[in-house]
mmCIF file of C-alpha atoms in Angstrom:
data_model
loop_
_atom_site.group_PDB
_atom_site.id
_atom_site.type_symbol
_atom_site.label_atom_id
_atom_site.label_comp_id
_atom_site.label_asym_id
_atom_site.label_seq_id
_atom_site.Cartn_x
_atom_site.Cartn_y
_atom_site.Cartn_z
ATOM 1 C CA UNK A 544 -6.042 -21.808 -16.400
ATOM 2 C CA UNK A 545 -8.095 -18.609 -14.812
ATOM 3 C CA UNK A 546 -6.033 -15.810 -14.571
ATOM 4 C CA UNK A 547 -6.951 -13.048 -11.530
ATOM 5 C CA UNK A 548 -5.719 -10.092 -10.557
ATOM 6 C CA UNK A 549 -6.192 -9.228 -6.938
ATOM 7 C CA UNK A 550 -5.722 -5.738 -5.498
ATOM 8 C CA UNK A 551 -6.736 -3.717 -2.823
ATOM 9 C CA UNK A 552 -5.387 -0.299 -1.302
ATOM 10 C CA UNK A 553 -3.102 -0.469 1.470
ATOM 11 C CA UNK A 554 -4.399 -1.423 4.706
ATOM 12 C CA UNK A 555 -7.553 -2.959 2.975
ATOM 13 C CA UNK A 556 -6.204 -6.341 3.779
ATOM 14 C CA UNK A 557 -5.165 -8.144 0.150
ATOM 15 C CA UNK A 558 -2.109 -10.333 2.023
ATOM 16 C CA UNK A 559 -5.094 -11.965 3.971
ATOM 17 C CA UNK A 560 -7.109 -12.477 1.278
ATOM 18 C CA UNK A 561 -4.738 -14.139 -0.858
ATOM 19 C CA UNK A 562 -3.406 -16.217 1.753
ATOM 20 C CA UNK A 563 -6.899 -17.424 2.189
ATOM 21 C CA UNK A 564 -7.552 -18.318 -1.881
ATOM 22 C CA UNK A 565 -3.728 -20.556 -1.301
ATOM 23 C CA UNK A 566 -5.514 -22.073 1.246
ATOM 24 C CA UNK A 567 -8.293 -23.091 -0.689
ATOM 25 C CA UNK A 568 -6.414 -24.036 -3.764
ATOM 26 C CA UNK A 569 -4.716 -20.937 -5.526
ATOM 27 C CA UNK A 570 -1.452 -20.758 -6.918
ATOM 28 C CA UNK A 571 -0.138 -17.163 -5.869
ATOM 29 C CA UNK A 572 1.920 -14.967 -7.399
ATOM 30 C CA UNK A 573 2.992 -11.813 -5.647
ATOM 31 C CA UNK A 574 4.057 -8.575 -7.569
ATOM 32 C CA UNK A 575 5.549 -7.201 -3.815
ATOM 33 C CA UNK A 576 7.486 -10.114 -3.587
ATOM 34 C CA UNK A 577 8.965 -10.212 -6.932
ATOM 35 C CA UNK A 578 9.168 -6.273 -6.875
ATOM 36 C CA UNK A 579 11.986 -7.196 -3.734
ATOM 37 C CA UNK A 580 13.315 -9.870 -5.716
ATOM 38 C CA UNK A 581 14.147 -7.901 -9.254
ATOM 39 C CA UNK A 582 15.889 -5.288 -7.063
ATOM 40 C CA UNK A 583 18.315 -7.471 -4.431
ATOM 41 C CA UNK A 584 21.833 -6.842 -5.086
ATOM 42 C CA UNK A 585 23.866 -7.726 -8.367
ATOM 43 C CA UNK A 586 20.406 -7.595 -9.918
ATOM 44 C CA UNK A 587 19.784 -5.302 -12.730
ATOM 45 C CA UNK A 588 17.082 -3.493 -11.335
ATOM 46 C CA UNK A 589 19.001 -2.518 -8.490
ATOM 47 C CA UNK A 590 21.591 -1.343 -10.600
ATOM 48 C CA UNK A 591 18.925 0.943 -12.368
ATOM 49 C CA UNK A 592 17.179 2.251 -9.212
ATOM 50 C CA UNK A 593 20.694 3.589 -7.619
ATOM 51 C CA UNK A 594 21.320 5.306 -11.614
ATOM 52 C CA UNK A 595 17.905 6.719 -11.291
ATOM 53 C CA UNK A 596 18.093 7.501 -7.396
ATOM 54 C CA UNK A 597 21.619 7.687 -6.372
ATOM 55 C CA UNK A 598 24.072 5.616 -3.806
ATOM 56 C CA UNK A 599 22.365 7.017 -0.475
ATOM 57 C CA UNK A 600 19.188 4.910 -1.523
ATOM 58 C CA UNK A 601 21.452 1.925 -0.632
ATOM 59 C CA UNK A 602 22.173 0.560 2.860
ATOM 60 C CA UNK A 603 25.838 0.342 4.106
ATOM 61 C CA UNK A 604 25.984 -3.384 3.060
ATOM 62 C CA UNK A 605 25.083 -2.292 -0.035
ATOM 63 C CA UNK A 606 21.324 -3.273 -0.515
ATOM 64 C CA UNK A 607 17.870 -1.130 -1.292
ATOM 65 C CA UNK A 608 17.043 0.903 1.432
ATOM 66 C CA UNK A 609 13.362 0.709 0.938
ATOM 67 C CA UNK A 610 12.383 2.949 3.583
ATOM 68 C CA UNK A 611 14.935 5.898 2.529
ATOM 69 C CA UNK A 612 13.160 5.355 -1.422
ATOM 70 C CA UNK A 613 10.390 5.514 0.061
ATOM 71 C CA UNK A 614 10.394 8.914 1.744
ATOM 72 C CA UNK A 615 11.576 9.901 -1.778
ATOM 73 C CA UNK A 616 9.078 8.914 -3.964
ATOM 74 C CA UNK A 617 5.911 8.792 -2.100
ATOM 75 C CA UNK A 618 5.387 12.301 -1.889
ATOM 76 C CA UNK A 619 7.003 13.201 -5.475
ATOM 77 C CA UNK A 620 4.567 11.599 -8.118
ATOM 78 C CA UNK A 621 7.165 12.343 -10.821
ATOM 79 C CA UNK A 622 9.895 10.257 -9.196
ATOM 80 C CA UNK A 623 7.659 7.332 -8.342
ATOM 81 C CA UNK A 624 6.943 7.193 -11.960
ATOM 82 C CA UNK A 625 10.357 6.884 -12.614
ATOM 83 C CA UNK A 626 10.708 3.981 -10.015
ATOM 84 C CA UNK A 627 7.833 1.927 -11.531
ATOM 85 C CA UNK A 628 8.809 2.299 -14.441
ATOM 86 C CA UNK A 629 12.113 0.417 -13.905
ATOM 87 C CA UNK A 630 10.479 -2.081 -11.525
ATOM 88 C CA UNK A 631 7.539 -2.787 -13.301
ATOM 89 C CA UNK A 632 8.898 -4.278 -16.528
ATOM 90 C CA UNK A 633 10.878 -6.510 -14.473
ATOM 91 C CA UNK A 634 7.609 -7.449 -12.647
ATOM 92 C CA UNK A 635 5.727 -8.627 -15.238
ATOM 93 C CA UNK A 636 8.560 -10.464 -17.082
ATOM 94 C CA UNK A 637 9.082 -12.455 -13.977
ATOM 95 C CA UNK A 638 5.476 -13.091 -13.262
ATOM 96 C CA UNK A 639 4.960 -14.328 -16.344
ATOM 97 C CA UNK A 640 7.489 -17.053 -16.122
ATOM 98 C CA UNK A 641 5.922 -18.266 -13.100
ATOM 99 C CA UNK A 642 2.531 -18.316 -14.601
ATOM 100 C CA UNK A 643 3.717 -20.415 -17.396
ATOM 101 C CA UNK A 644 4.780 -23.294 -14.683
ATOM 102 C CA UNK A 645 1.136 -23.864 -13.301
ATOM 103 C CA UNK A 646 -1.066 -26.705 -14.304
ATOM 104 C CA UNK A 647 -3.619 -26.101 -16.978
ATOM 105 C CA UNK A 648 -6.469 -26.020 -14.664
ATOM 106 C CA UNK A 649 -5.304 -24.139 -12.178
ATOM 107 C CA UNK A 650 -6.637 -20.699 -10.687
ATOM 108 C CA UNK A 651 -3.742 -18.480 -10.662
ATOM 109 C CA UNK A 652 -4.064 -15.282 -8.657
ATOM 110 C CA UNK A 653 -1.501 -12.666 -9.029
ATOM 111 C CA UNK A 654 -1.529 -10.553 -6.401
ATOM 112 C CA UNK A 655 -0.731 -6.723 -7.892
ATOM 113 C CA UNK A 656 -1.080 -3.346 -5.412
ATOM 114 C CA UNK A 657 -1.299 -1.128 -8.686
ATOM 115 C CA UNK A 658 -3.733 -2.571 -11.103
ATOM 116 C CA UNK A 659 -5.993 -0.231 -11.149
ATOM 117 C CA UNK A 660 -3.364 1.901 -11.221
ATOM 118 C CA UNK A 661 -1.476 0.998 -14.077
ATOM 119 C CA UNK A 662 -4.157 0.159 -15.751
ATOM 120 C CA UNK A 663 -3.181 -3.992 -15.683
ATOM 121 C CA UNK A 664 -6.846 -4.909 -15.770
ATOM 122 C CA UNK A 665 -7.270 -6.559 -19.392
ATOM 123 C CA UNK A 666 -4.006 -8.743 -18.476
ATOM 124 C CA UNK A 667 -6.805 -10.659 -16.385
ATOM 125 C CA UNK A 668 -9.616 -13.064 -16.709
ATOM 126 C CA UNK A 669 -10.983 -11.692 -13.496
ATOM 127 C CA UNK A 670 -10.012 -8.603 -11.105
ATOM 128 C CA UNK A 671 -10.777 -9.171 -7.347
ATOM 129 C CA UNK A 672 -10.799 -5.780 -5.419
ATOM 130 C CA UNK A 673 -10.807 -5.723 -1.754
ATOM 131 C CA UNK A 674 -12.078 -2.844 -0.735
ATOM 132 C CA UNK A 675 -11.737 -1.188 2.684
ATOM 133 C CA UNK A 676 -13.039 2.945 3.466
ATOM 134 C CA UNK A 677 -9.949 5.067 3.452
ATOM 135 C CA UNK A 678 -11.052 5.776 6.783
ATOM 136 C CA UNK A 679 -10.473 1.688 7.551
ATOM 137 C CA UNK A 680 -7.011 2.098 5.352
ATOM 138 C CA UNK A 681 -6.211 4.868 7.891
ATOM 139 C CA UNK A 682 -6.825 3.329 11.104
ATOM 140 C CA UNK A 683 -5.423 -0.180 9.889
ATOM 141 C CA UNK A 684 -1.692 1.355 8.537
ATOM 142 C CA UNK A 685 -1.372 3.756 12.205
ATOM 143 C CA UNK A 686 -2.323 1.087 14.667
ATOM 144 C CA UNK A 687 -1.135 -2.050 13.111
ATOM 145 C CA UNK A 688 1.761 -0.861 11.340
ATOM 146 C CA UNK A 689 2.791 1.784 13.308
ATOM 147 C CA UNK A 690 2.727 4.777 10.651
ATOM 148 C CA UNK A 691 2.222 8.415 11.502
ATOM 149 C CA UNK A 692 -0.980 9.478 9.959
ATOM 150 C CA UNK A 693 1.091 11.686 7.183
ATOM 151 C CA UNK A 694 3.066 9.001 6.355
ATOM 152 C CA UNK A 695 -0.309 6.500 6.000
ATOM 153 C CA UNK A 696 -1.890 9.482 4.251
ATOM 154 C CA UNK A 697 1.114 9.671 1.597
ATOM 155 C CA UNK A 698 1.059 6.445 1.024
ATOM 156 C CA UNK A 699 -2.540 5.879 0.465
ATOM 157 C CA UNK A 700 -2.573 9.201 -2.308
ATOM 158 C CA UNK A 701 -0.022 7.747 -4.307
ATOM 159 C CA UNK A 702 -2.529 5.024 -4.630
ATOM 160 C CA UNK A 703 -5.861 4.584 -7.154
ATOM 161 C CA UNK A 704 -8.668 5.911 -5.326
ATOM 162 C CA UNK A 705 -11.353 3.552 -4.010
ATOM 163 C CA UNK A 706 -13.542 4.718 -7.192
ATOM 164 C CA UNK A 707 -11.041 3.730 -9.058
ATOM 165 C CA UNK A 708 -10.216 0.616 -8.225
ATOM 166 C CA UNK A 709 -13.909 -0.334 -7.910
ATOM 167 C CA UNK A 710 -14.408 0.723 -11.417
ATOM 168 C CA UNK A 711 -12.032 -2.174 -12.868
ATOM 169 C CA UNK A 712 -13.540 -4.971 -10.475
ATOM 170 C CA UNK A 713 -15.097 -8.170 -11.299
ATOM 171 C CA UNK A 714 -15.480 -9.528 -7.554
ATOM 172 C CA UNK A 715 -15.501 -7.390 -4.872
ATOM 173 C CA UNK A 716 -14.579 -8.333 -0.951
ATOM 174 C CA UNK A 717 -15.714 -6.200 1.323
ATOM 175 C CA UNK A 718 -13.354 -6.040 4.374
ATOM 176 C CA UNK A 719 -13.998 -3.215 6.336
ATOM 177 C CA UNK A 720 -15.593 -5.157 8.876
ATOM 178 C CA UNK A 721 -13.502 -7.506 11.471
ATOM 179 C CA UNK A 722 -11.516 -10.652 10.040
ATOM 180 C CA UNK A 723 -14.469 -12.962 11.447
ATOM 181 C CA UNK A 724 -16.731 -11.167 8.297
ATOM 182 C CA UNK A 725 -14.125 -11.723 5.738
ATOM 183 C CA UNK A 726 -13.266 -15.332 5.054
ATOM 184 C CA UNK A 727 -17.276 -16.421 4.081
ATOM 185 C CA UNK A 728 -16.734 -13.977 1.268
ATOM 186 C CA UNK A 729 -13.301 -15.172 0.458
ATOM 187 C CA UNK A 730 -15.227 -18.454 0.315
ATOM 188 C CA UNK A 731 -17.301 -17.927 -1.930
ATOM 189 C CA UNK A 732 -15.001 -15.394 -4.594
ATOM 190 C CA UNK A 733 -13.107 -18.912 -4.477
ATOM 191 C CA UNK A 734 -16.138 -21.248 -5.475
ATOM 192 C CA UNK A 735 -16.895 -18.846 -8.053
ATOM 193 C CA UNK A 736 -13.394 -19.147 -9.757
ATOM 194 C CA UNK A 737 -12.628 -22.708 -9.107
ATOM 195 C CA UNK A 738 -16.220 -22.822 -11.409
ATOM 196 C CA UNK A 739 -14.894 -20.508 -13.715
ATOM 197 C CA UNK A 740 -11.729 -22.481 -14.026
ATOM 198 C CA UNK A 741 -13.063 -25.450 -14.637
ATOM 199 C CA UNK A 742 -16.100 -24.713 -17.054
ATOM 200 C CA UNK A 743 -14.730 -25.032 -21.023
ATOM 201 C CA UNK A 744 -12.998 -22.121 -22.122
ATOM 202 C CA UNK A 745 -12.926 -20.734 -19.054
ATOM 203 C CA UNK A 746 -16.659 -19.831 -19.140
ATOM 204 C CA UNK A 747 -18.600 -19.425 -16.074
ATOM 205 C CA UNK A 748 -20.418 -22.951 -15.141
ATOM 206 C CA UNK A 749 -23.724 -23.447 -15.204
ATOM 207 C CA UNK A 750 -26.129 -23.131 -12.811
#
């Protein structure tokens, strides 16, 4: 099994990415999925974000209001420590079940916003960074997601900065360019781990 963490900053376009390596042959695992998961109500984690965070970061029927938490902790540093580090834990625990059910040989990409971030890298055979300009990030969050700039702004500097995340990389995909550009380097990022994952030892094949 080959291990790989994938991140990118937000708006670089990671969610494409990995859905192209599934399409190819991955098995994906995705922290933001499982970071919704460990927090739906009855759960635990939920129970420890409203302790942390207070009742009015819950909706009427009683589940996370993600938007409201976010407004909180994105522009207070201290208080999104305090959310990750309830949510992480839980992250990792469950992620690590899941890796346990795939097949030997297979390449299992866990797709995680805040490697660089939380400095995840060594829980990796290989770290894939997808790497937009924050300028890209910028453009990308206001016209396809419909943020104001401040609110694409605070988000992106509660992130690693792209030095940052470069600096832990293995593989880097450049997609700052239009989709068209992207998927030939996906391609190729996945001929270089299926290699990997099937040389002995996880060593890369030869040439």
């Amino acid at each position: 099994m080959l291990t790989v963490g994938l991140t990118g900053g937000i708006g670089a376009g990671k969610s494409e990415v990995s859905r192209l390596l599934v399409s190819y042959g991955a098995v994906l695992i995705d922290a933001d999925k499982i970071a919704r998961e460990v927090v739906e109500p009855g759960t635990p984690g939920l129970e420890a974000v409203v302790e942390a965070f207070g009742p009015e970061v819950l909706t009427s029927e009683g589940a996370l209001d993600r938007p409201r938490l976010g407004s909180i902790v994105f522009s207070d540093p201290e208080r999104l420590s305090v959310l990750n580090g309830i949510v992480h834990p839980l992250v990792g625990a469950r992620s690590k079940e899941l890796e346990n059910t795939a097949a030997p040989d297979a390449v299992v990409v866990h797709d995680v916003p805040l490697l660089a971030e939380n400095g995840l890298e060594s829980l990796y055979d290989v770290v894939v960074v997808v790497d937009a300009s924050p300028e890209t990030q910028l453009d990308r969050l206001v016209r396809l997601r419909g943020m104001s700039q401040s609110e694409a702004r605070a988000r992106m500097k509660a992130q690693a900065t792209r030095e940052q995340r470069l600096a832990v990389a293995d593989l880097v995909i450049d997609n700052d360019g239009p989709l068209e550009e992207l998927e030939p380097q996906v391609r190729e990022v996945w001929a270089v781990l299926a290699a990997r994952a099937a040389a002995p030892g996880g060593r890369p094949a030869p040439e």
